[in-house]
Coordinates of N, CA and C and ligand atoms in Angstrom, one line a residue:
X1 N 79.8 24.3 -31.3 CA 78.6 23.6 -31.5 C 77.7 24.4 -32.4
X2 N 77.2 23.5 -33.0 CA 76.0 24.3 -34.1 C 74.8 25.2 -33.3
X3 N 74.6 26.2 -34.0 CA 73.5 27.0 -33.6 C 72.3 26.0 -33.6
X4 N 72.0 25.4 -34.4 CA 70.9 24.3 -34.5 C 71.3 22.8 -34.6
X5 N 71.1 21.6 -33.7 CA 71.1 20.4 -34.0 C 69.7 19.9 -33.7
X6 N 68.9 18.9 -34.7 CA 68.4 18.1 -34.5 C 68.9 16.6 -34.9
X7 N 69.0 15.7 -33.9 CA 69.5 14.5 -33.6 C 68.0 13.7 -33.5
X8 N 68.1 12.5 -34.7 CA 67.4 11.5 -34.9 C 66.0 12.2 -34.6
X9 N 65.4 12.8 -35.2 CA 64.2 13.7 -34.8 C 63.4 13.1 -35.7
X10 N 62.3 12.6 -35.1 CA 61.0 12.0 -35.9 C 59.7 12.7 -35.5
X11 N 58.9 12.8 -36.2 CA 57.1 13.3 -36.2 C 56.7 12.4 -36.7
X12 N 56.0 12.1 -36.1 CA 54.8 10.9 -36.6 C 53.4 11.2 -36.2
X13 N 52.3 11.0 -37.0 CA 50.8 10.9 -36.6 C 50.3 9.5 -36.9
X14 N 49.4 9.8 -36.0 CA 48.6 8.4 -36.0 C 47.2 8.9 -36.8
X15 N 46.9 8.4 -38.1 CA 46.0 8.4 -39.0 C 45.5 7.1 -39.2
X16 N 44.1 6.8 -38.2 CA 43.3 5.8 -38.4 C 44.4 4.5 -37.5
X17 N 44.6 3.6 -38.1 CA 45.2 2.8 -37.9 C 46.8 2.7 -38.3
X18 N 47.5 3.4 -39.1 CA 48.2 3.8 -39.4 C 49.4 5.1 -39.0
X19 N 50.4 4.8 -38.7 CA 51.5 5.9 -38.7 C 52.4 6.4 -39.6
X20 N 51.7 8.3 -40.0 CA 52.3 8.7 -40.9 C 54.1 9.2 -40.4
X21 N 55.0 9.2 -40.6 CA 56.2 9.5 -40.4 C 56.8 10.6 -41.1
X22 N 56.3 11.7 -40.9 CA 56.4 13.0 -41.6 C 57.8 13.2 -41.5
X23 N 58.3 13.1 -40.5 CA 60.1 13.4 -40.2 C 60.3 11.8 -39.8
X24 N 61.2 11.3 -40.2 CA 62.0 9.8 -40.1 C 63.4 10.0 -39.3
X25 N 63.5 10.1 -38.1 CA 64.9 10.1 -37.6 C 66.0 10.7 -38.5
X26 N 65.6 11.6 -39.0 CA 66.4 13.0 -39.4 C 67.8 13.6 -38.4
X27 N 68.9 13.8 -38.8 CA 69.8 14.6 -38.1 C 70.3 15.4 -38.9
X28 N 70.3 16.5 -38.3 CA 71.1 17.5 -39.2 C 71.3 18.9 -38.4
X29 N 72.5 19.3 -38.4 CA 73.1 20.3 -38.1 C 73.2 21.8 -38.3
X30 N 72.9 23.2 -38.1 CA 73.0 24.0 -38.7 C 73.8 25.3 -37.9
X31 N 74.7 25.4 -38.9 CA 75.6 26.4 -38.2 C 75.3 28.3 -38.0
X32 N 75.7 28.9 -37.7 CA 75.6 30.2 -37.5 C 75.9 31.0 -39.0
X33 N 75.0 31.6 -39.6 CA 75.4 32.0 -40.9 C 75.2 31.2 -42.0
X34 N 74.7 29.8 -41.9 CA 74.1 29.1 -42.9 C 73.3 29.7 -43.5
X35 N 73.3 29.6 -44.6 CA 72.1 29.8 -45.7 C 71.9 28.5 -46.8
X36 N 70.4 28.0 -46.4 CA 70.4 26.8 -46.2 C 68.7 26.6 -47.0
X37 N 68.4 25.8 -48.0 CA 66.8 25.7 -48.6 C 66.8 23.9 -48.4
X38 N 65.7 24.1 -48.0 CA 65.1 22.7 -47.8 C 64.4 22.7 -49.3
X39 N 64.3 21.3 -49.9 CA 63.8 20.8 -50.8 C 63.1 20.0 -50.9
X40 N 62.2 19.4 -51.8 CA 61.6 17.8 -51.9 C 60.1 18.1 -52.3
X41 N 59.8 16.8 -52.7 CA 58.4 17.0 -53.2 C 57.0 17.0 -52.3
X42 N 55.9 17.5 -53.0 CA 54.9 17.6 -51.9 C 54.9 16.2 -50.8
X43 N 54.5 16.6 -49.5 CA 54.6 15.3 -48.6 C 55.9 14.8 -48.4
X44 N 56.7 15.6 -48.5 CA 58.4 15.0 -48.2 C 58.7 15.4 -46.6
X45 N 58.1 16.2 -46.2 CA 58.5 16.8 -44.7 C 58.8 17.8 -44.6
X46 N 58.7 19.0 -45.7 CA 59.5 20.2 -45.5 C 58.8 21.0 -44.5
X47 N 57.2 21.3 -44.6 CA 56.7 21.7 -43.5 C 57.0 21.5 -42.3
X48 N 56.8 20.4 -42.2 CA 56.7 19.5 -40.7 C 58.3 20.1 -40.2
X49 N 59.4 20.0 -40.6 CA 60.7 20.6 -40.8 C 60.6 21.8 -40.1
X50 N 59.8 22.7 -40.7 CA 59.9 24.1 -40.7 C 59.2 24.4 -39.4
X51 N 58.2 23.4 -39.2 CA 57.3 23.9 -37.5 C 57.9 23.3 -36.7
X52 N 58.9 22.1 -36.9 CA 60.0 22.1 -35.8 C 61.1 22.7 -35.8
X53 N 61.5 23.4 -36.6 CA 62.8 24.3 -36.5 C 62.3 25.9 -35.7
X54 N 60.8 26.0 -36.2 CA 60.3 27.2 -35.7 C 59.9 26.8 -34.5
X55 N 59.6 26.0 -33.4 CA 59.4 25.8 -32.6 C 57.7 26.0 -32.4
X56 N 57.3 25.3 -33.5 CA 55.6 25.6 -33.7 C 55.3 24.4 -33.3
X57 N 55.6 23.4 -33.3 CA 55.6 21.9 -33.1 C 56.8 21.3 -32.4
X58 N 56.7 20.3 -31.6 CA 57.6 19.4 -30.8 C 57.8 18.5 -31.8
X59 N 59.1 17.7 -31.4 CA 59.5 16.3 -32.4 C 58.5 15.3 -31.1
X60 N 58.3 14.2 -31.9 CA 57.6 13.0 -31.4 C 58.6 12.3 -30.7
X61 N 60.0 11.9 -31.4 CA 61.2 11.9 -30.5 C 62.3 12.6 -31.0
X62 N 63.8 12.5 -30.5 CA 64.8 12.7 -30.6 C 64.9 14.0 -30.4
X63 N 66.4 14.5 -30.3 CA 66.8 15.9 -29.8 C 66.6 17.2 -31.0
X64 N 66.3 18.2 -30.1 CA 66.4 19.5 -30.9 C 66.9 20.4 -29.8
X65 N 68.2 20.7 -30.4 CA 68.7 22.2 -29.3 C 68.9 23.4 -30.5
X66 N 68.5 24.6 -30.3 CA 68.2 25.9 -30.7 C 69.4 26.9 -29.8
X67 N 70.5 27.1 -30.5 CA 71.0 28.1 -29.5 C 71.1 28.0 -28.1
X68 N 71.6 26.6 -27.6 CA 71.8 26.7 -26.2 C 70.8 25.9 -25.6
X69 N 69.3 26.2 -26.4 CA 68.4 25.6 -25.8 C 67.7 24.3 -26.1
X70 N 67.3 23.4 -25.2 CA 66.7 22.2 -25.1 C 65.4 21.9 -25.4
X71 N 65.2 22.4 -26.9 CA 63.7 22.5 -27.0 C 62.8 21.4 -27.2
X72 N 63.1 20.1 -27.4 CA 62.4 19.3 -26.7 C 61.7 19.0 -25.7
X73 N 62.2 19.4 -25.0 CA 61.7 19.3 -23.2 C 61.0 20.5 -22.8
X74 N 61.0 21.3 -23.8 CA 60.3 22.6 -23.2 C 58.5 22.5 -23.4
X75 N 58.0 22.9 -22.1 CA 56.8 23.3 -22.1 C 56.2 24.2 -23.3
X76 N 54.9 24.2 -23.4 CA 54.2 25.0 -24.7 C 54.5 26.3 -24.4
X77 N 54.4 26.8 -23.1 CA 54.5 28.4 -22.9 C 56.3 28.5 -22.9
X78 N 56.9 27.5 -23.0 CA 58.2 28.2 -22.8 C 58.7 28.1 -24.3
X79 N 57.8 27.2 -24.9 CA 58.3 27.1 -26.6 C 58.2 28.3 -27.2
X80 N 56.6 28.6 -26.9 CA 56.5 30.4 -27.6 C 57.3 31.4 -27.1
X81 N 57.7 31.2 -25.8 CA 58.8 32.5 -25.4 C 60.1 32.0 -26.4
X82 N 61.0 30.7 -26.5 CA 61.8 30.6 -27.5 C 61.4 31.3 -29.1
X83 N 60.3 30.8 -29.3 CA 59.9 31.3 -30.8 C 60.0 32.8 -30.7
X84 N 59.6 33.3 -30.0 CA 59.5 35.0 -30.0 C 61.0 35.5 -29.7
X85 N 61.8 34.9 -29.4 CA 63.4 35.3 -28.8 C 64.3 34.9 -29.9
X86 N 64.0 33.6 -30.7 CA 65.1 33.3 -31.5 C 64.6 33.1 -33.0
X87 N 63.3 33.4 -32.9 CA 63.0 32.8 -34.6 C 62.3 34.2 -35.3
X88 N 62.8 34.8 -36.4 CA 61.9 35.4 -37.3 C 61.3 34.4 -38.3
X89 N 59.7 34.5 -38.7 CA 59.2 33.9 -39.8 C 59.0 34.7 -41.2
X90 N 58.9 33.8 -41.8 CA 58.8 34.7 -43.4 C 57.7 33.8 -44.5
X91 N 56.6 34.2 -44.5 CA 55.6 33.2 -45.2 C 55.3 33.4 -46.7
X92 N 54.9 32.8 -47.1 CA 54.5 33.0 -48.6 C 53.6 34.1 -48.9
X93 N 52.6 34.0 -48.0 CA 51.5 35.2 -48.2 C 51.8 36.1 -47.1
X94 N 52.9 36.3 -46.8 CA 53.3 37.7 -46.0 C 52.5 37.7 -44.9
X95 N 51.6 37.4 -44.3 CA 50.8 37.6 -43.3 C 51.0 38.8 -42.3
X96 N 51.0 40.1 -43.1 CA 50.9 41.6 -42.5 C 49.3 41.9 -42.0
X97 N 49.4 42.4 -41.0 CA 48.0 43.1 -40.5 C 47.4 44.3 -41.3
X98 N 46.2 44.0 -42.0 CA 45.9 44.7 -42.9 C 45.8 45.8 -43.1
X99 N 45.1 46.4 -41.4 CA 44.9 47.9 -41.3 C 45.9 48.5 -40.6
X100 N 47.2 47.9 -40.4 CA 48.2 48.4 -39.6 C 49.2 49.3 -40.8
X101 N 49.7 50.1 -40.9 CA 51.1 50.6 -41.6 C 52.0 49.7 -41.4
X102 N 52.6 49.8 -42.2 CA 54.2 49.2 -42.4 C 54.9 49.5 -41.3
X103 N 55.2 50.4 -40.8 CA 55.7 50.7 -39.5 C 54.9 49.8 -38.0
X104 N 53.6 50.1 -38.1 CA 52.7 49.4 -36.8 C 53.4 47.8 -37.3
X105 N 53.0 47.1 -38.6 CA 53.4 46.1 -38.8 C 54.8 45.2 -38.1
X106 N 55.4 46.2 -38.4 CA 57.1 45.8 -37.8 C 57.3 46.0 -36.1
X107 N 56.6 46.9 -35.9 CA 56.8 47.3 -34.4 C 56.0 46.0 -33.7
X108 N 55.3 45.5 -34.4 CA 54.0 44.2 -33.7 C 54.8 43.3 -33.0
X109 N 56.2 42.6 -33.0 CA 56.3 41.4 -32.4 C 57.5 42.1 -31.3
X110 N 57.7 43.4 -31.3 CA 58.4 44.0 -30.0 C 57.4 44.4 -28.8
X111 N 56.1 44.2 -29.2 CA 55.3 44.5 -28.6 C 55.6 43.5 -27.0
X112 N 56.3 42.5 -27.2 CA 56.1 41.7 -26.1 C 57.6 41.7 -25.3
X113 N 58.3 43.0 -26.3 CA 59.8 43.0 -25.2 C 59.5 44.2 -24.8
X114 N 60.3 44.4 -23.7 CA 60.3 45.4 -22.2 C 60.8 46.4 -22.7
X115 N 60.5 47.2 -24.0 CA 61.1 48.0 -24.5 C 60.1 49.4 -24.9
X116 N 60.7 50.8 -24.7 CA 59.4 51.7 -24.9 C 58.7 52.0 -26.0
X117 N 57.8 52.5 -26.5 CA 57.2 52.7 -27.5 C 58.5 53.6 -28.7
X118 N 59.4 54.7 -27.9 CA 60.2 55.1 -29.1 C 61.3 54.2 -29.1
X119 N 61.5 53.5 -28.3 CA 62.8 52.8 -28.7 C 62.1 51.3 -29.7
X120 N 60.9 50.9 -29.6 CA 60.3 50.3 -30.6 C 60.2 50.8 -32.1
X121 N 59.9 51.9 -31.8 CA 59.7 52.5 -33.4 C 61.4 53.0 -33.9
X122 N 61.8 53.3 -33.2 CA 63.4 53.5 -33.7 C 64.0 51.8 -34.5
X123 N 63.5 50.8 -33.6 CA 64.3 49.6 -34.3 C 63.4 49.4 -35.3
X124 N 61.8 49.4 -35.2 CA 61.1 49.3 -36.8 C 61.8 49.5 -37.8
X125 N 61.9 51.1 -37.4 CA 62.4 52.3 -38.5 C 63.6 52.1 -39.0
X126 N 64.5 51.2 -38.3 CA 65.6 51.0 -38.6 C 65.4 49.6 -40.0
X127 N 64.6 48.5 -39.5 CA 64.4 47.5 -39.7 C 63.9 47.8 -41.4
X128 N 63.0 48.4 -41.1 CA 62.6 48.9 -42.8 C 63.4 49.5 -43.8
X129 N 64.1 50.5 -43.3 CA 65.7 51.5 -44.1 C 66.2 50.0 -44.3
X130 N 66.4 49.1 -43.7 CA 67.2 48.0 -43.9 C 67.0 47.2 -45.1
X131 N 65.9 47.1 -45.4 CA 65.0 46.4 -46.2 C 64.8 47.2 -47.3
X132 N 65.1 48.5 -47.6 CA 64.9 49.6 -48.6 C 63.6 50.2 -48.3
X133 N 63.0 50.1 -47.1 CA 61.6 51.0 -47.0 C 61.3 52.1 -46.5
X134 N 62.4 52.6 -46.3 CA 62.5 54.1 -45.5 C 61.6 54.9 -45.8
X135 N 61.1 54.9 -47.1 CA 60.2 55.7 -47.3 C 58.7 55.2 -47.6
X136 N 58.4 53.9 -47.5 CA 56.8 53.5 -47.3 C 56.4 53.4 -45.9
X137 N 57.1 54.0 -45.0 CA 56.6 53.2 -43.3 C 54.9 53.6 -43.4
X138 N 54.9 54.6 -43.9 CA 53.2 54.8 -43.5 C 52.0 54.1 -44.4
X139 N 52.7 53.4 -45.2 CA 51.8 52.8 -45.9 C 51.0 51.8 -45.6
X140 N 49.8 51.3 -45.9 CA 49.1 49.9 -45.6 C 49.2 49.2 -46.7
X141 N 49.4 47.8 -46.2 CA 50.0 46.7 -46.7 C 49.4 47.1 -48.3
X142 N 47.9 47.3 -48.3 CA 47.1 47.1 -49.9 C 47.5 48.5 -50.6
X143 N 48.5 49.0 -50.3 CA 48.9 50.5 -50.6 C 50.4 50.1 -51.2
X144 N 51.2 49.1 -50.7 CA 52.3 48.2 -51.2 C 52.2 47.0 -52.2
X145 N 53.3 47.2 -53.4 CA 53.3 45.9 -54.4 C 53.5 44.4 -53.6
X146 N 53.6 43.3 -53.9 CA 53.6 41.8 -53.4 C 55.1 42.5 -53.1
X147 N 56.2 42.6 -53.7 CA 57.5 42.8 -53.2 C 57.7 43.5 -51.9
X148 N 57.1 44.7 -52.0 CA 57.1 45.7 -50.8 C 56.6 45.3 -49.6
X149 N 55.7 44.2 -49.9 CA 54.8 43.7 -48.8 C 55.8 42.6 -48.2
X150 N 56.4 42.0 -48.9 CA 57.4 40.9 -48.4 C 58.3 41.5 -47.7
X151 N 59.0 42.6 -48.1 CA 60.0 43.5 -47.4 C 59.5 44.0 -46.3
X152 N 58.1 44.4 -46.0 CA 57.5 44.8 -44.6 C 58.1 43.3 -43.7
X153 N 57.4 42.2 -44.3 CA 57.5 40.9 -43.4 C 58.9 40.6 -43.1
X154 N 59.8 41.1 -43.6 CA 61.2 40.4 -43.6 C 61.8 41.6 -42.5
X155 N 61.4 43.0 -42.4 CA 61.8 43.5 -41.7 C 61.1 43.7 -40.4
X156 N 59.7 42.7 -40.3 CA 59.3 42.2 -39.0 C 60.1 41.3 -38.2
X157 N 60.3 40.4 -39.2 CA 61.1 38.8 -38.9 C 62.3 39.5 -38.2
X158 N 63.0 40.4 -38.6 CA 64.4 41.1 -38.4 C 64.3 41.7 -37.4
X159 N 63.2 42.5 -36.8 CA 63.7 43.5 -36.1 C 63.9 43.0 -34.6
X160 N 63.3 41.7 -34.1 CA 63.8 41.2 -33.0 C 64.9 40.4 -32.8
X161 N 66.0 40.9 -34.0 CA 67.4 40.2 -34.1 C 67.1 38.7 -33.4
X162 N 66.6 37.9 -34.4 CA 66.3 36.6 -33.9 C 67.7 35.7 -34.6
X163 N 67.8 34.8 -33.9 CA 69.2 33.9 -34.5 C 69.1 33.0 -35.3
X164 N 67.7 33.0 -36.2 CA 67.6 32.6 -37.2 C 66.2 32.8 -38.1
X165 N 66.3 33.1 -39.4 CA 65.4 33.6 -39.9 C 64.7 32.4 -40.9
X166 N 63.5 32.0 -41.0 CA 62.9 30.9 -41.2 C 61.7 31.2 -42.5
X167 N 61.9 30.8 -43.6 CA 61.0 31.1 -44.7 C 60.3 30.2 -45.4
X168 N 59.2 30.0 -45.5 CA 58.5 29.2 -46.0 C 57.8 29.8 -47.3
X169 N 58.4 29.1 -48.7 CA 58.5 29.5 -49.9 C 58.1 31.0 -50.0
X170 N 59.1 32.0 -49.6 CA 58.9 33.1 -49.8 C 58.6 34.1 -50.8
X171 N 58.7 33.5 -51.7 CA 58.8 34.2 -53.4 C 57.5 33.4 -53.8
X172 N 56.7 32.6 -52.9 CA 55.6 31.8 -53.8 C 54.6 32.4 -54.7
X173 N 54.4 33.9 -54.0 CA 53.1 34.8 -54.4 C 53.9 35.9 -55.5
X174 N 55.1 35.8 -56.0 CA 56.1 37.0 -56.4 C 56.3 36.7 -57.9
X175 N 56.2 37.7 -58.6 CA 56.9 37.1 -59.6 C 58.6 37.4 -60.2
X176 N 58.8 36.8 -61.1 CA 60.0 36.5 -61.2 C 61.3 37.4 -61.2
X177 N 60.9 38.9 -61.4 CA 61.9 40.1 -61.2 C 61.6 40.3 -59.5
X178 N 60.3 40.2 -59.3 CA 60.3 40.6 -57.6 C 61.0 39.5 -56.9
X179 N 60.6 38.2 -57.3 CA 61.6 37.5 -56.6 C 63.2 37.3 -56.2
X180 N 63.6 37.9 -57.5 CA 64.9 38.2 -57.7 C 65.4 39.0 -56.7
X181 N 64.6 40.2 -56.5 CA 64.8 41.2 -55.5 C 64.8 40.6 -54.3
X182 N 64.2 40.2 -53.9 CA 64.1 39.1 -52.7 C 65.0 38.3 -52.2
X183 N 65.6 37.6 -53.5 CA 66.8 36.6 -53.0 C 67.9 37.7 -52.7
X184 N 68.0 38.9 -53.7 CA 69.4 39.9 -53.6 C 69.3 40.2 -52.1
X185 N 68.1 40.4 -51.7 CA 67.9 40.8 -50.0 C 68.3 39.4 -49.0
X186 N 68.2 38.2 -49.4 CA 68.6 37.5 -48.6 C 69.9 37.2 -48.7
X187 N 70.5 36.7 -50.2 CA 71.7 37.6 -50.1 C 72.4 37.6 -49.1
X188 N 72.0 39.5 -49.2 CA 72.8 40.8 -48.3 C 72.6 40.2 -47.1
X189 N 71.6 39.6 -46.5 CA 71.2 39.3 -45.2 C 72.2 38.1 -44.3
X190 N 72.5 37.2 -45.5 CA 73.2 36.0 -45.3 C 74.8 36.7 -45.2
X191 N 75.4 37.6 -46.1 CA 76.3 38.2 -46.0 C 76.7 39.3 -44.9
X192 N 75.3 39.7 -44.3 CA 75.5 40.3 -42.8 C 75.6 39.2 -41.8
X193 N 75.7 38.3 -41.8 CA 75.6 37.1 -40.6 C 74.6 36.7 -40.3
X194 N 73.5 36.8 -41.1 CA 72.2 36.1 -40.6 C 72.4 34.7 -40.9
X195 N 71.5 34.0 -40.1 CA 71.0 32.5 -40.7 C 69.9 32.2 -41.2
X196 N 70.0 31.8 -42.6 CA 68.8 31.7 -43.1 C 68.6 30.4 -43.5
X197 N 67.1 30.1 -43.2 CA 66.8 28.5 -43.7 C 65.4 28.5 -44.5
X198 N 65.2 28.1 -45.9 CA 64.6 28.7 -46.7 C 63.4 27.5 -47.1
X199 N 62.5 27.4 -47.1 CA 62.2 26.1 -47.6 C 61.1 26.6 -48.9
X200 N 61.5 25.6 -50.2 CA 61.0 26.2 -51.2 C 61.2 24.9 -52.5
X201 N 60.0 25.0 -53.6 CA 60.2 23.9 -54.5 C 60.8 24.3 -55.6
X202 N 61.7 25.6 -55.9 CA 61.6 26.0 -57.1 C 63.3 25.8 -57.0
X203 N 63.9 25.4 -57.9 CA 65.2 24.9 -58.3 C 66.0 26.1 -58.0
X204 N 65.9 27.3 -58.5 CA 66.2 28.6 -58.9 C 66.3 29.2 -57.6
X205 N 65.9 29.0 -56.8 CA 66.1 29.6 -55.2 C 66.8 28.9 -54.4
X206 N 66.8 27.5 -54.5 CA 67.6 26.6 -54.0 C 69.3 27.0 -54.4
X207 N 68.9 27.4 -55.9 CA 70.5 27.2 -56.0 C 71.2 28.5 -55.7
X208 N 70.6 29.5 -55.5 CA 71.4 30.4 -54.6 C 71.7 30.5 -53.2
X209 N 71.1 29.3 -52.7 CA 71.9 29.1 -51.4 C 73.0 28.5 -51.1
X210 N 73.8 28.2 -50.2 CA 75.2 27.9 -49.9 C 75.0 26.3 -50.0
X211 N 73.9 25.8 -49.3 CA 73.5 24.3 -49.1 C 72.3 24.2 -49.1
X212 N 72.2 22.8 -49.7 CA 70.6 22.5 -50.3 C 70.5 21.0 -49.7
X213 N 69.1 20.9 -48.9 CA 68.8 19.6 -48.3 C 67.8 19.2 -49.0
X214 N 67.9 18.1 -49.3 CA 66.6 17.4 -50.1 C 66.2 16.6 -49.1
X215 N 64.8 16.6 -49.2 CA 64.1 15.6 -48.3 C 62.8 14.7 -49.2
X216 N 63.1 13.6 -48.8 CA 62.6 12.4 -49.3 C 61.6 11.2 -48.1
X217 N 60.2 11.5 -48.2 CA 59.9 10.8 -47.3 C 60.1 10.7 -45.9
X218 N 60.5 12.2 -45.4 CA 60.7 12.4 -44.4 C 62.2 11.9 -43.9
X219 N 63.1 11.6 -45.0 CA 64.2 11.4 -44.2 C 65.4 12.4 -45.4
X220 N 66.5 12.5 -45.0 CA 67.4 13.3 -45.8 C 67.8 12.9 -46.6
X221 N 67.6 12.9 -48.2 CA 67.9 12.2 -49.0 C 69.1 12.8 -50.0
X222 N 70.0 14.0 -49.7 CA 70.9 14.9 -49.8 C 71.2 16.2 -49.2
X223 N 72.5 15.9 -48.9 CA 72.8 17.3 -48.4 C 74.0 18.1 -48.8
X224 N 73.9 19.1 -49.8 CA 75.0 19.7 -50.6 C 75.3 20.8 -50.1
X225 N 76.7 21.2 -50.4 CA 77.3 22.8 -50.2 C 77.7 23.2 -51.6
X226 N 77.5 24.1 -51.9 CA 78.0 24.8 -53.0 C 78.0 26.3 -52.8
Ligands
ADP301 N1 48.6 17.0 -39.1 C1 49.2 16.2 -39.6 N2 48.5 15.0 -39.6 C2 48.5 13.7 -40.2 N3 49.5 14.0 -41.2 C3 50.5 14.9 -41.5 C4 50.0 16.1 -40.6 N4 51.1 16.9 -41.4 C5 51.7 16.4 -42.0 N5 51.1 15.1 -42.6 C6 51.7 14.1 -43.2 O1 53.2 14.1 -43.0 C7 53.9 14.1 -44.4 C8 54.5 15.2 -44.8 O2 53.8 16.5 -45.0 P1 54.7 17.9 -45.1 O3 55.6 18.0 -44.1 O4 53.6 18.8 -44.8 O5 55.2 17.8 -46.5 P2 55.7 18.9 -47.5 O6 55.4 20.2 -46.9 O7 57.0 18.5 -47.7 O8 54.5 18.9 -48.3 C9 52.8 14.1 -45.3 O9 52.4 12.6 -45.7 C10 51.2 14.4 -44.6 O10 50.3 14.0 -45.1
MG302 MG1 54.7 21.9 -47.2

């Protein structure tokens, strides 16, 4: 069975008298250890897709199964629980807590877990070491470069051991050299068995993924592996 299956998922918005089909009967299956890019022009449905995959939003119609959970039937409080357990988010703007150290930022999602401070600290240090920041754990975000901040954000996404990592334009705020470093890290995470979904409009980023799904007008226009 797929880690993720979306079957005939639609997301509709009522705008005045008009219905906007942000997603229009999309069927897509994502296997464990997939390394997938969603591409498409502005307005094609990428963010809507990511919000649904990330359990931030529910489909208007259709089925969404995530790691055995029937997401479309969950209540809002159950949705946030699934999100905390299953999803690691990485954002374009890093979204770190500005007055917290790298370590505290990475420990933050573990607060909801029933683990001791000592155990949380160990997990966070391991995650920061994993992304190559073992020597920067006491730095504040503004004492780190853009690439390092994104590494902290990746460590924060990894620390809960989610079943899937979702990245929304993760290199959109980075220069080309730093972009390459982050992509090398994603390649390594893929190699280590993680499942990665990246939304991007940059063809070079999509070209590094193993699978590229192009959205157009809320539908799947193409789905190719390489
Ligand atoms: N909350 C919303 N209310 C109304 N329309 C929306 C909303 N979110 C997205 N849309 C519309 O759905 C379509 C897809 O949007 P989006 O998923 O943000 O595309 P992308 O991320 O590819 O630019 C667009 O036409 C957009 O205007
Ligand atoms: Mg978008």
